[in-house]
Amino acid sequence: MSGVEWIRLTAVAGATVAMLGGGWLVFARLKAKEQGFGPNSLKALGLVLFLPALVIIGVVIPEFKTETLAALLGTVAGYVLSHSEAD
């Protein structure tokens, strides 16, 4: 395996660990607060799953255009910064 392949493998493994760990943290926090799913918890879960997925897509598929990745990241930023309920 070349150095580039190791970097790709490490990035994909790290993003996968971030997805699993982040999902576990969201669920643990909801359980600790004795809450169900609401708009804010769905935002947190979506963010935890979507950002590492973008990293995986960007690393695994080198033909994926940077403009497309930038548009997807802008969508995530708009989603996260949009109005949230106080509950």
mmCIF file of C-alpha atoms in Angstrom:
data_model
loop_
_atom_site.group_PDB
_atom_site.id
_atom_site.type_symbol
_atom_site.label_atom_id
_atom_site.label_comp_id
_atom_site.label_asym_id
_atom_site.label_seq_id
_atom_site.Cartn_x
_atom_site.Cartn_y
_atom_site.Cartn_z
ATOM 1 C CA MET A 1 0.000 0.000 0.000
ATOM 2 C CA SER A 2 1.266 3.427 -0.888
ATOM 3 C CA GLY A 3 1.259 6.464 1.389
ATOM 4 C CA VAL A 4 -1.781 7.974 -0.308
ATOM 5 C CA GLU A 5 -3.794 4.796 0.212
ATOM 6 C CA TRP A 6 -2.887 4.751 3.909
ATOM 7 C CA ILE A 7 -4.000 8.363 4.274
ATOM 8 C CA ARG A 8 -7.297 7.566 2.562
ATOM 9 C CA LEU A 9 -7.831 4.513 4.749
ATOM 10 C CA THR A 10 -7.060 6.532 7.873
ATOM 11 C CA ALA A 11 -9.455 9.311 6.831
ATOM 12 C CA VAL A 12 -12.280 6.862 6.133
ATOM 13 C CA ALA A 13 -11.653 5.005 9.403
ATOM 14 C CA GLY A 14 -11.567 8.286 11.339
ATOM 15 C CA ALA A 15 -14.778 9.513 9.740
ATOM 16 C CA THR A 16 -16.465 6.188 10.509
ATOM 17 C CA VAL A 17 -15.367 6.385 14.145
ATOM 18 C CA ALA A 18 -16.642 9.986 14.284
ATOM 19 C CA MET A 19 -20.033 8.888 12.916
ATOM 20 C CA LEU A 20 -20.391 6.008 15.365
ATOM 21 C CA GLY A 21 -19.050 7.936 18.352
ATOM 22 C CA GLY A 22 -21.093 11.025 17.580
ATOM 23 C CA GLY A 23 -24.267 8.995 17.164
ATOM 24 C CA TRP A 24 -23.598 7.268 20.464
ATOM 25 C CA LEU A 25 -23.028 10.644 22.188
ATOM 26 C CA VAL A 26 -26.275 12.078 20.820
ATOM 27 C CA PHE A 27 -28.254 9.068 21.995
ATOM 28 C CA ALA A 28 -26.494 9.046 25.393
ATOM 29 C CA ARG A 29 -27.271 12.739 25.873
ATOM 30 C CA LEU A 30 -30.919 12.220 24.974
ATOM 31 C CA LYS A 31 -31.147 9.319 27.408
ATOM 32 C CA ALA A 32 -29.454 11.320 30.187
ATOM 33 C CA LYS A 33 -31.907 14.186 29.714
ATOM 34 C CA GLU A 34 -34.797 11.719 29.391
ATOM 35 C CA GLN A 35 -35.842 13.361 26.137
ATOM 36 C CA GLY A 36 -37.166 12.054 22.876
ATOM 37 C CA PHE A 37 -36.309 13.205 19.405
ATOM 38 C CA GLY A 38 -37.061 16.780 18.517
ATOM 39 C CA PRO A 39 -35.838 19.320 15.990
ATOM 40 C CA ASN A 40 -32.564 20.029 17.805
ATOM 41 C CA SER A 41 -31.686 16.392 18.420
ATOM 42 C CA LEU A 42 -32.390 15.548 14.796
ATOM 43 C CA LYS A 43 -30.113 18.415 13.752
ATOM 44 C CA ALA A 44 -27.348 17.077 15.967
ATOM 45 C CA LEU A 45 -27.764 13.545 14.653
ATOM 46 C CA GLY A 46 -27.910 14.741 11.050
ATOM 47 C CA LEU A 47 -24.757 16.795 11.522
ATOM 48 C CA VAL A 48 -22.910 13.893 13.140
ATOM 49 C CA LEU A 49 -23.828 11.592 10.261
ATOM 50 C CA PHE A 50 -23.623 14.002 7.316
ATOM 51 C CA LEU A 51 -20.247 15.710 7.831
ATOM 52 C CA PRO A 52 -18.200 12.501 8.131
ATOM 53 C CA ALA A 53 -20.109 11.126 5.132
ATOM 54 C CA LEU A 54 -18.938 14.163 3.133
ATOM 55 C CA VAL A 55 -15.365 13.483 4.221
ATOM 56 C CA ILE A 56 -15.674 9.862 3.125
ATOM 57 C CA ILE A 57 -17.147 10.862 -0.235
ATOM 58 C CA GLY A 58 -14.435 13.472 -0.796
ATOM 59 C CA VAL A 59 -11.644 11.037 0.036
ATOM 60 C CA VAL A 60 -12.916 7.879 -1.648
ATOM 61 C CA ILE A 61 -14.134 9.436 -4.884
ATOM 62 C CA PRO A 62 -11.334 11.658 -6.211
ATOM 63 C CA GLU A 63 -13.374 12.599 -9.297
ATOM 64 C CA PHE A 64 -15.968 14.297 -7.066
ATOM 65 C CA LYS A 65 -15.797 17.993 -7.878
ATOM 66 C CA THR A 66 -14.720 20.435 -5.183
ATOM 67 C CA GLU A 67 -17.559 22.773 -6.170
ATOM 68 C CA THR A 68 -20.071 20.057 -5.339
ATOM 69 C CA LEU A 69 -18.445 19.403 -1.962
ATOM 70 C CA ALA A 70 -18.434 23.137 -1.235
ATOM 71 C CA ALA A 71 -22.133 23.358 -2.072
ATOM 72 C CA LEU A 72 -22.912 20.425 0.224
ATOM 73 C CA LEU A 73 -20.867 21.956 3.050
ATOM 74 C CA GLY A 74 -22.716 25.253 2.540
ATOM 75 C CA THR A 75 -25.984 23.374 2.829
ATOM 76 C CA VAL A 76 -24.828 21.838 6.107
ATOM 77 C CA ALA A 77 -23.768 25.243 7.437
ATOM 78 C CA GLY A 78 -27.155 26.734 6.560
ATOM 79 C CA TYR A 79 -28.908 23.812 8.194
ATOM 80 C CA VAL A 80 -26.909 24.069 11.402
ATOM 81 C CA LEU A 81 -27.175 27.843 11.657
ATOM 82 C CA SER A 82 -30.888 27.936 10.926
ATOM 83 C CA HIS A 83 -33.398 28.804 13.636
ATOM 84 C CA SER A 84 -33.723 26.229 16.415
ATOM 85 C CA GLU A 85 -36.454 25.921 18.989
ATOM 86 C CA ALA A 86 -35.604 26.553 22.631
ATOM 87 C CA ASP A 87 -36.993 23.178 23.771
#
